[in-house]
Amino acid sequence: MQPYYFYRVNNWGHILNLLHKSLYAEEMVCAMSSELFHIPKTKNLKGNREMHNHLVPASYHRVTAVGSSQRLVNGEQQQSIVETLVACIKNAENQDKKVSEGLITMEENASPEFKTFIKVIIKWQEQAESYLNQAKEAL
């Protein structure tokens, strides 16, 4: 981890914007994949429940990263906020790996009529990961 003075020179607003975009994409992943539980043909789709076991903590870490970043934008300067932000980005990344694996399993096991829908979820997940990575790089 970089010393605190390194983080102080960053544009927190830019990082917050990237994290908001990542969270928005994650919202789409959550909404769409959760919908599958309420469609008779996909309610027991292989991979979905397992994927959600990682999607929930990934979402939590994104929310916490956004909140931490917002606090920094608002002028708070505690090192512990920066440490929380960095840890949450790393934790979300780790969970994202299993989310992506679960989405692949879902796509492989879905009936043809749902494959396109799941591919859209995968694209949203890729966006969530991309913006999260950009935020990490901006640190």
XYZ file of C-alpha atoms in Angstrom:
139
model
C 0.000 0.000 0.000
C 1.211 3.463 -0.890
C 1.821 6.076 1.810
C -1.073 8.413 2.523
C 0.491 11.417 0.787
C 0.328 9.427 -2.463
C -3.433 9.089 -2.221
C -4.002 12.728 -1.296
C -2.858 13.903 -4.731
C -5.483 11.838 -6.544
C -8.691 13.199 -7.928
C -11.223 11.589 -5.593
C -14.105 12.829 -7.746
C -12.813 10.866 -10.732
C -12.423 7.733 -8.619
C -15.903 8.210 -7.182
C -17.336 8.543 -10.695
C -15.671 5.309 -11.817
C -16.911 3.480 -8.723
C -20.448 4.769 -9.321
C -20.288 3.395 -12.861
C -19.041 0.053 -11.554
C -21.829 -0.031 -8.984
C -24.455 0.830 -11.613
C -23.281 -2.062 -13.786
C -23.356 -4.299 -10.719
C -26.950 -3.216 -10.076
C -27.845 -4.461 -13.554
C -26.094 -7.783 -12.913
C -27.990 -8.154 -9.637
C -31.366 -7.203 -11.084
C -31.122 -9.374 -14.164
C -29.630 -12.463 -12.525
C -32.101 -12.253 -9.626
C -34.966 -12.074 -12.105
C -33.990 -15.542 -13.302
C -35.060 -16.933 -9.917
C -38.605 -15.755 -10.709
C -38.930 -17.306 -14.160
C -40.116 -20.921 -14.040
C -37.671 -22.125 -16.730
C -34.645 -20.553 -15.020
C -35.501 -20.585 -11.330
C -33.078 -23.471 -10.743
C -30.517 -22.540 -13.397
C -27.197 -24.177 -12.591
C -24.637 -21.619 -11.468
C -27.018 -18.841 -10.491
C -27.242 -19.563 -6.783
C -23.503 -20.199 -6.594
C -22.824 -16.990 -8.524
C -25.005 -15.046 -6.085
C -22.884 -16.357 -3.207
C -20.132 -14.118 -4.625
C -22.276 -11.383 -6.160
C -23.655 -10.326 -2.778
C -20.239 -9.700 -1.165
C -18.941 -8.138 -4.408
C -21.847 -5.699 -4.254
C -21.236 -4.961 -0.590
C -17.590 -4.146 -1.270
C -18.550 -1.857 -4.172
C -21.073 -0.027 -2.012
C -18.469 0.409 0.719
C -15.868 1.604 -1.798
C -18.338 4.179 -3.146
C -19.138 5.377 0.363
C -15.468 5.629 1.271
C -14.712 7.532 -1.906
C -17.645 9.874 -1.268
C -16.270 10.624 2.192
C -12.921 11.538 0.641
C -14.640 13.765 -1.928
C -16.425 15.445 0.980
C -13.067 16.363 2.480
C -12.472 13.708 5.100
C -8.826 12.720 5.186
C -8.386 9.777 7.543
C -5.903 7.193 6.318
C -8.316 4.483 7.471
C -10.846 5.630 4.852
C -8.263 5.208 2.107
C -7.313 1.798 3.474
C -10.978 0.783 3.515
C -11.401 1.972 -0.075
C -8.357 0.046 -1.299
C -9.338 -3.127 0.582
C -12.886 -3.014 -0.761
C -11.719 -2.641 -4.344
C -9.438 -5.653 -3.898
C -12.174 -7.673 -2.200
C -14.676 -6.853 -4.930
C -12.153 -7.929 -7.564
C -11.660 -11.256 -5.815
C -15.402 -11.894 -5.635
C -15.835 -10.823 -9.273
C -13.726 -13.767 -10.430
C -16.249 -16.232 -9.000
C -19.169 -14.153 -10.266
C -17.782 -14.404 -13.794
C -17.263 -18.149 -13.433
C -20.849 -18.551 -12.270
C -22.168 -16.537 -15.197
C -20.289 -18.792 -17.624
C -21.816 -21.841 -15.938
C -25.242 -20.233 -16.237
C -24.763 -19.496 -19.933
C -23.583 -23.059 -20.595
C -26.634 -24.518 -18.846
C -29.328 -22.131 -20.043
C -31.841 -23.082 -22.676
C -31.306 -21.297 -26.000
C -34.063 -18.768 -25.331
C -32.163 -17.393 -22.295
C -28.589 -17.418 -23.622
C -28.807 -13.901 -25.059
C -30.216 -12.589 -21.778
C -27.344 -14.148 -19.859
C -24.830 -12.752 -22.361
C -26.193 -9.300 -21.540
C -25.636 -10.000 -17.833
C -22.080 -11.037 -18.668
C -21.531 -7.757 -20.542
C -22.766 -5.803 -17.514
C -20.402 -7.798 -15.296
C -17.525 -7.000 -17.638
C -18.427 -3.307 -17.350
C -18.562 -3.542 -13.551
C -15.098 -5.110 -13.524
C -13.676 -2.654 -16.043
C -14.773 0.436 -14.113
C -13.571 -1.085 -10.845
C -10.179 -1.738 -12.422
C -10.028 1.824 -13.741
C -10.742 3.124 -10.234
C -7.972 0.909 -8.862
C -5.555 2.196 -11.499
C -6.527 5.802 -10.688
C -5.379 5.189 -7.126
